[in-house]
Tab-separated table of C-alpha atoms in Angstrom:
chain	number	residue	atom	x	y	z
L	16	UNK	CA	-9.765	-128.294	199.173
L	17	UNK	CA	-9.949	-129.723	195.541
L	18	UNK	CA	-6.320	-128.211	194.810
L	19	UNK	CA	-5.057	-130.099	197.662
L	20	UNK	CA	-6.876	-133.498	196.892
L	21	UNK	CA	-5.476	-133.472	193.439
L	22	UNK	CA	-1.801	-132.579	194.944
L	23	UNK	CA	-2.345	-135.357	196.934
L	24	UNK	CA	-3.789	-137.999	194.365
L	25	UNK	CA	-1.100	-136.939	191.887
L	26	UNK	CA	1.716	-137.850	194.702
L	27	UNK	CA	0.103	-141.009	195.302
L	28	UNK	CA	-0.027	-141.790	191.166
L	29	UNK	CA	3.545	-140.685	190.890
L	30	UNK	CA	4.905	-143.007	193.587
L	31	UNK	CA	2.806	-146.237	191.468
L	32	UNK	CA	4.182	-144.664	188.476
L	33	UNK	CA	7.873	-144.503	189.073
L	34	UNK	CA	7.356	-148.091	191.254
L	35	UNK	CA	5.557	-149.962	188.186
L	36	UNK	CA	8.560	-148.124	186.076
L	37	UNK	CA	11.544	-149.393	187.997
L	38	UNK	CA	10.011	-153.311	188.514
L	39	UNK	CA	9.308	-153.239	184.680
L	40	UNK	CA	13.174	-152.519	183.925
L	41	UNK	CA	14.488	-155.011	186.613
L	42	UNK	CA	11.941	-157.825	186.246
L	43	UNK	CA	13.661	-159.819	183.385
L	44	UNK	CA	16.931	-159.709	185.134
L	45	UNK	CA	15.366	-161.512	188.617
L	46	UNK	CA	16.786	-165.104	188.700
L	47	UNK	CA	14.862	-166.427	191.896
L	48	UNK	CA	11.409	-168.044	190.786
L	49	UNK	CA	10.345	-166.304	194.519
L	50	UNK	CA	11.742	-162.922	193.441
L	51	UNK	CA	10.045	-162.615	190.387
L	52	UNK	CA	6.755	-163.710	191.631
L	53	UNK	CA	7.604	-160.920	194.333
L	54	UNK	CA	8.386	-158.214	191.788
L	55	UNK	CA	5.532	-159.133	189.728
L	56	UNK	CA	2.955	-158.945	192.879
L	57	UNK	CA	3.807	-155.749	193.382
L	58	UNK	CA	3.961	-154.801	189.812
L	59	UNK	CA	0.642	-155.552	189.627
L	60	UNK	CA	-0.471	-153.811	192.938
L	61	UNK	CA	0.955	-150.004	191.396
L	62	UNK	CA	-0.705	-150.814	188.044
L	63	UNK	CA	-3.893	-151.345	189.761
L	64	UNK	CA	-2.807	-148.185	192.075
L	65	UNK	CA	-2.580	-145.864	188.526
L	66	UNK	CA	-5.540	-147.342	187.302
L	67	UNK	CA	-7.477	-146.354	190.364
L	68	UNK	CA	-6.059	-143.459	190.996
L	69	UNK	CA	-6.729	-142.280	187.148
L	70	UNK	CA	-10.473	-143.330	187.982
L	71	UNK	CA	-10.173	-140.964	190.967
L	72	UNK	CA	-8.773	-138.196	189.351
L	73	UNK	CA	-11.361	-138.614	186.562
L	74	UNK	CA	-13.934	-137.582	189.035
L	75	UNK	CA	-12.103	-134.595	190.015
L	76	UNK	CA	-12.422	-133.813	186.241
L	77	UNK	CA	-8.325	-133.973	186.077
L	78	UNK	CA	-5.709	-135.947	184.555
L	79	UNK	CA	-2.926	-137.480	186.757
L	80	UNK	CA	0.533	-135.607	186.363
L	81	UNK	CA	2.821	-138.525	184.697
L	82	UNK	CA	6.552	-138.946	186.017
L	83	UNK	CA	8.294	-135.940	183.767
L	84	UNK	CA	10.438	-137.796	180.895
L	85	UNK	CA	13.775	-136.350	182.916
L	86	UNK	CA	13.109	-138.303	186.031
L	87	UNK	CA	12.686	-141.432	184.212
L	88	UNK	CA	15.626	-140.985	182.083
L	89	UNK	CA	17.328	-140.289	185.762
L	90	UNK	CA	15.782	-143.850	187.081
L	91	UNK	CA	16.881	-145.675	184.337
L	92	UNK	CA	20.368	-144.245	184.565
L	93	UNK	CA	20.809	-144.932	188.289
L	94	UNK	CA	19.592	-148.396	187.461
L	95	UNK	CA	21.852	-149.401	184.918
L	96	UNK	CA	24.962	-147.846	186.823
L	97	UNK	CA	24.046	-150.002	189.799
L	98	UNK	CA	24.394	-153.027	187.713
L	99	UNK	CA	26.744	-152.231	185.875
L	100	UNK	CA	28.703	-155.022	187.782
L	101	UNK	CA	26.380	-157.851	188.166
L	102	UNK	CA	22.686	-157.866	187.903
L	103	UNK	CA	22.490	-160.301	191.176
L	104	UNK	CA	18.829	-160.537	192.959
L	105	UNK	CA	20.456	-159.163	196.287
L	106	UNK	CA	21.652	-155.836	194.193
L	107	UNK	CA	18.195	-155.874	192.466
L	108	UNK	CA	16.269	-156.160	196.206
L	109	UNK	CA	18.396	-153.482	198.010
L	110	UNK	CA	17.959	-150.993	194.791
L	111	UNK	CA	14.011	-151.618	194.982
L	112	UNK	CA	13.954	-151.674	199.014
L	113	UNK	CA	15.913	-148.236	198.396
L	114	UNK	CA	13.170	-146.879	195.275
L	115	UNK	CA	10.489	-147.576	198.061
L	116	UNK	CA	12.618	-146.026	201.387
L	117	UNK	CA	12.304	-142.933	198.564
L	118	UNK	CA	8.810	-143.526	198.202
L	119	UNK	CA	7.485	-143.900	201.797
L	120	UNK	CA	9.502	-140.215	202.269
L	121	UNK	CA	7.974	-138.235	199.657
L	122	UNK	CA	4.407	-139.723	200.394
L	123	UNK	CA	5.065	-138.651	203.988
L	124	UNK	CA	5.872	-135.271	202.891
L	125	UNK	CA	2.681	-135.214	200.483
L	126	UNK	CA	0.413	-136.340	203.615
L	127	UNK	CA	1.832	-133.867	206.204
L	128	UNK	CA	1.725	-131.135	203.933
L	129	UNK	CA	-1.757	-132.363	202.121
L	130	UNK	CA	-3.635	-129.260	204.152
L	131	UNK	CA	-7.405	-130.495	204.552
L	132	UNK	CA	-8.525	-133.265	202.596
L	133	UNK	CA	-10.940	-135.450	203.282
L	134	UNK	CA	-9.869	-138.614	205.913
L	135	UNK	CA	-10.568	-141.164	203.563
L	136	UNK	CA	-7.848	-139.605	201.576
L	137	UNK	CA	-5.493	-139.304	204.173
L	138	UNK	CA	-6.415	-143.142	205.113
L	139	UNK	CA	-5.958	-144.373	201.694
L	140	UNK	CA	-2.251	-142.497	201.647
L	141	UNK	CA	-1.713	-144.552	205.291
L	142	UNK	CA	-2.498	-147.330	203.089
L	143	UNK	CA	-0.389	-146.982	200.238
L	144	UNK	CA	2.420	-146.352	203.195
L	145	UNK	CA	1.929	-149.489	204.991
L	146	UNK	CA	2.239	-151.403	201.943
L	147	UNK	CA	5.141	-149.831	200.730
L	148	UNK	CA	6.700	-150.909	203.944
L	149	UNK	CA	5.158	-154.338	203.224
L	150	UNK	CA	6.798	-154.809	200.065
L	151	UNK	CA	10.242	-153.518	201.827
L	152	UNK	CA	9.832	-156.690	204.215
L	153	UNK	CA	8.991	-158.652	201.676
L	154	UNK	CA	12.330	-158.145	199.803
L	155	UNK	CA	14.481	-158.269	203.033
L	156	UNK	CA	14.902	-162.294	202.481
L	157	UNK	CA	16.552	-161.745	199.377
L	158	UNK	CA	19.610	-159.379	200.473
């Protein structure tokens, strides 16, 4: 059960990781006052997501699995090709609503493939889902 816990935690750090990731290399180009608090909220949710998940990892006696170097080079190439022609906060919304439609699906996966982990586990991956989808109706006024 421990391998699949730390499967599990690692796929919940890696969807903070990437999020935090993309909002730090869009954040600066957000013109809306409203958008940028938005960005920033959540920013600050998938920091506090690594640092908690780190903490529960720790007590497995494990390190979270960081984003490989390849798949952020990847992210930061997709971002700059979709604005290449105009950083506009509608371009920047859809590309993050997008990042988290990408994140909801692989934590989905993680969770019905997870195997038999404890329910608080599984709750705290519901969670992480329902605010994912939060965030993605948060950023809907801004298309």
């Amino acid at each position: 059960m421990k391998k699949e816990m730390i499967t599990l935690l690692n796929a919940f750090y890696y969807n903070a990781a990437l999020g935090a990731d993309a909002i730090g290399a869009i954040l600066s180009s957000a013109k809306d006052e409203a958008f940028q608090l938005t960005l920033y909220r959540q920013l600050q949710y998938y920091r506090q997501q690594e640092s908690r998940l780190t903490e529960q990892m720790h007590g497995l006696y494990e390190v979270p699995t960081e984003p490989g170097s390849m798949i952020r080079l990847w992210m930061d190439l997709m971002i700059r090709c979709k604005t290449l022609y105009g950083l506009t906060d509608e371009r920047l919304a859809k590309m993050m609503m997008q990042g988290s439609q990408m994140g909801i699906i692989q934590l989905v996966r993680a969770l019905n493939h997870s195997g038999k982990v404890p329910e608080r586990l599984h709750a705290q991956g519901e969670k992480i889902l329902e605010h994912e989808q939060a965030f993605i109706n948060e950023l809907k006024p801004f298309l």
